[in-house]
Amino acid sequence: MKTWVIFGAGGQGVGSHIADIGIEQQRPIVALVRHAAAAKRLTEKGIKTVIGDATEINAVQQVLKLAGNDADIISTMGGENDYLAHRTVIDTAELMGFSRMLMVSSLGCGDSWTALSDRAKAAFGQAVREKSLAEVWLQTSRFDYAIVRPGGLLNGEETGKAQLYQYEEIHGLVNRRDVARLVAKLLDAELLDDQVYSVIEPGLVPAKK
């Protein structure tokens, strides 16, 4: 069973749910996290962790060496240094002989920019542009890759109703746990085949408070 090396597993987002699925599968997992508390939490689950920032080449090298270059790289990173972090990971991993990467990005990135409303562009435009740059860096690398662009992310329970879409403009919401499950299924394939997917759950609405 292939090792997963996860960038972005330290919080409560999609990356942490991907890590939980790997644990369910009894899969070797290695993660780079920025904070000691996150490292402690993941280590207690049996995940090998390195504390550092993905913009730091030495930290990225350390976690990749721990994983071994047959591992699948998974990134759910975001934040103000999104592009720089992904560029560092991709460049370093290429030099070290890695060959596969799956990036969880966002609906609205790249050619799905037109799917965003003007309000969303005003609120999230800068973050989306950072992620778009990160996507292009992956797409122009030597990796066998997949990019997954979720719609609006919710914290609900997994429903199994989320769907992958290609070549069409979509809008909607999806639970983080369902995104994680679809990522795990994509990684089961022998080839990621340089594909880009959007993902929503049709008809999903936020739970009433």
Coordinates of C-alpha atoms in Angstrom, one line a residue:
M1 CA 0.0 0.0 0.0
K2 CA 1.5 3.3 -1.1
T3 CA 2.5 5.9 1.5
W4 CA 0.6 9.2 1.5
V5 CA 2.6 12.4 2.2
I6 CA 0.1 15.1 3.1
F7 CA 0.6 18.8 3.1
G8 CA -2.3 20.5 4.9
A9 CA -3.4 17.9 7.5
G10 CA -2.7 19.9 10.6
G11 CA -6.1 21.6 10.9
Q12 CA -9.7 20.4 10.7
G13 CA -10.1 20.7 7.0
V14 CA -10.1 18.3 4.0
G15 CA -6.5 17.3 4.7
S16 CA -7.2 16.0 8.2
H17 CA -10.1 14.0 6.8
I18 CA -7.9 12.5 4.1
A19 CA -5.5 11.5 6.9
D20 CA -8.3 9.8 8.8
I21 CA -9.2 7.8 5.7
G22 CA -5.6 6.7 5.3
I23 CA -5.6 5.6 9.0
E24 CA -8.8 3.6 8.3
Q25 CA -7.0 1.9 5.4
Q26 CA -3.9 1.2 7.7
R27 CA -1.9 3.2 5.2
P28 CA 1.5 4.7 6.0
I29 CA 1.1 8.5 6.3
V30 CA 3.6 11.3 6.7
A31 CA 2.6 14.9 7.2
L32 CA 4.2 18.3 7.4
V33 CA 2.6 20.6 9.9
R34 CA 3.4 24.0 11.2
H35 CA 2.5 23.6 14.9
A36 CA 3.6 21.2 17.7
A37 CA 0.0 20.7 18.8
A38 CA -1.0 19.5 15.4
A39 CA 2.1 17.2 15.2
K40 CA 1.2 15.7 18.6
R41 CA -2.4 15.1 17.6
L42 CA -1.4 13.4 14.3
T43 CA 1.4 11.4 15.9
E44 CA -1.0 10.0 18.4
K45 CA -3.0 8.6 15.5
G46 CA 0.1 6.9 14.1
I47 CA 1.1 9.5 11.5
K48 CA 4.7 10.4 11.1
T49 CA 5.0 14.2 11.3
V50 CA 7.6 16.9 10.6
I51 CA 7.1 20.4 12.1
G52 CA 7.9 23.1 9.6
D53 CA 6.5 25.3 6.8
A54 CA 6.0 24.2 3.2
T55 CA 7.8 27.4 2.0
E56 CA 11.0 26.1 3.6
I57 CA 12.9 23.7 1.4
N58 CA 14.6 21.9 4.3
A59 CA 11.3 21.1 5.9
V60 CA 9.8 19.8 2.6
Q61 CA 12.9 17.7 2.0
Q62 CA 12.7 16.2 5.4
V63 CA 9.1 15.1 5.1
L64 CA 9.6 13.8 1.6
K65 CA 12.7 11.8 2.6
L66 CA 10.6 10.3 5.5
A67 CA 7.9 9.3 3.0
G68 CA 10.1 7.8 0.3
N69 CA 9.8 8.8 -3.4
D70 CA 7.3 6.2 -4.3
A71 CA 4.7 8.0 -2.1
D72 CA 1.7 9.9 -3.4
I73 CA 1.8 13.6 -2.6
I74 CA -1.4 15.2 -1.5
S75 CA -1.9 18.9 -0.8
T76 CA -4.8 20.7 0.7
M77 CA -2.8 23.8 1.6
G78 CA -4.1 27.4 1.4
G79 CA -3.3 30.7 3.0
E80 CA -1.4 33.8 1.9
N81 CA 1.7 31.9 0.7
D82 CA -0.4 29.3 -1.2
Y83 CA 1.5 29.6 -4.4
L84 CA 5.0 29.8 -2.9
A85 CA 4.3 26.8 -0.7
H86 CA 3.1 24.7 -3.6
R87 CA 5.9 25.8 -5.8
T88 CA 8.4 24.8 -3.1
V89 CA 6.8 21.4 -2.7
I90 CA 6.5 20.7 -6.4
D91 CA 10.0 21.8 -7.3
T92 CA 11.6 19.9 -4.4
A93 CA 9.6 16.8 -5.0
E94 CA 10.5 16.8 -8.7
L95 CA 14.2 17.0 -7.9
M96 CA 13.8 14.1 -5.4
G97 CA 12.2 11.8 -7.9
F98 CA 8.5 11.9 -6.9
S99 CA 6.0 11.3 -9.7
R100 CA 2.4 11.7 -8.5
M101 CA 0.5 14.6 -6.8
L102 CA -3.1 15.4 -6.1
M103 CA -4.0 19.0 -5.2
V104 CA -7.2 20.1 -3.6
S105 CA -7.8 23.6 -4.9
S106 CA -11.1 25.5 -5.1
L107 CA -14.0 26.1 -7.4
G108 CA -13.3 29.3 -9.2
C109 CA -9.6 28.6 -9.9
G110 CA -8.2 28.5 -13.4
D111 CA -10.8 28.2 -16.1
S112 CA -13.6 28.0 -13.5
W113 CA -13.1 31.7 -12.6
T114 CA -16.3 32.5 -14.4
A115 CA -18.2 30.2 -12.0
L116 CA -17.6 32.8 -9.2
S117 CA -20.1 35.6 -8.6
D118 CA -18.8 39.1 -8.5
R119 CA -19.3 39.0 -4.7
A120 CA -17.2 35.9 -4.4
K121 CA -14.5 37.4 -6.6
A122 CA -14.4 40.4 -4.3
A123 CA -14.3 38.3 -1.1
F124 CA -12.0 35.4 -2.2
G125 CA -10.4 36.6 -5.4
Q126 CA -6.9 37.0 -4.1
A127 CA -6.9 33.5 -2.5
V128 CA -8.3 32.0 -5.7
R129 CA -5.6 33.7 -7.8
E130 CA -3.0 32.2 -5.5
K131 CA -4.5 28.8 -5.9
S132 CA -4.7 29.3 -9.7
L133 CA -1.0 30.0 -9.8
A134 CA -0.3 26.8 -7.8
E135 CA -2.5 24.8 -10.2
V136 CA -0.5 26.0 -13.2
W137 CA 2.8 25.2 -11.5
L138 CA 1.6 21.6 -11.0
Q139 CA 0.1 21.4 -14.5
T140 CA 3.5 22.4 -16.0
S141 CA 5.5 20.0 -13.8
R142 CA 6.5 16.4 -14.7
F143 CA 4.0 14.9 -12.3
D144 CA 1.1 12.6 -13.1
Y145 CA -1.4 14.8 -11.4
A146 CA -5.0 15.5 -10.5
I147 CA -6.6 18.7 -9.3
V148 CA -9.9 18.7 -7.3
R149 CA -11.8 21.9 -7.0
P150 CA -14.5 21.7 -4.3
G151 CA -17.4 24.2 -4.1
G152 CA -18.3 25.8 -0.9
L153 CA -17.0 23.6 2.0
L154 CA -19.2 22.5 4.9
N155 CA -18.4 20.5 8.0
G156 CA -21.3 18.1 7.8
E157 CA -21.2 14.3 8.0
E158 CA -20.2 12.3 4.9
T159 CA -23.2 11.6 2.7
G160 CA -21.6 9.8 -0.3
K161 CA -23.6 12.0 -2.6
A162 CA -20.8 14.4 -3.8
Q163 CA -20.1 14.2 -7.5
L164 CA -17.1 14.9 -9.7
Y165 CA -17.6 17.1 -12.8
Q166 CA -15.5 18.0 -15.8
Y167 CA -16.0 20.5 -18.7
E168 CA -19.0 22.2 -17.3
E169 CA -19.7 25.2 -15.1
I170 CA -21.1 24.2 -11.7
H171 CA -22.1 25.9 -8.5
G172 CA -22.8 24.5 -5.0
L173 CA -21.6 23.1 -1.7
V174 CA -20.0 20.0 -0.5
N175 CA -18.9 18.5 2.8
R176 CA -15.2 18.3 3.5
R177 CA -15.5 14.6 4.4
D178 CA -17.0 13.8 1.0
V179 CA -14.2 15.6 -0.7
A180 CA -11.7 13.6 1.2
R181 CA -13.4 10.3 0.3
L182 CA -13.4 11.3 -3.4
V183 CA -9.7 12.2 -3.2
A184 CA -8.9 8.7 -1.7
K185 CA -10.8 7.1 -4.6
L186 CA -9.0 9.0 -7.2
L187 CA -5.7 8.0 -5.6
D188 CA -6.6 4.3 -6.0
A189 CA -6.3 4.6 -9.8
E190 CA -3.0 3.6 -11.4
L191 CA -2.9 6.9 -13.2
L192 CA -4.2 10.3 -12.1
D193 CA -3.9 11.2 -15.8
D194 CA -3.5 14.9 -15.5
Q195 CA -7.2 15.5 -14.8
V196 CA -9.0 18.5 -13.3
Y197 CA -12.3 18.0 -11.5
S198 CA -14.9 20.2 -9.8
V199 CA -16.9 18.7 -7.0
I200 CA -20.2 19.6 -5.3
E201 CA -23.1 17.7 -3.8
P202 CA -26.2 18.6 -5.9
G203 CA -28.9 20.2 -3.7
L204 CA -26.8 20.4 -0.6
V205 CA -27.7 23.3 1.7
P206 CA -26.2 24.4 5.0
A207 CA -27.7 22.8 8.1
K208 CA -30.1 25.0 10.0
K209 CA -28.7 26.3 13.3

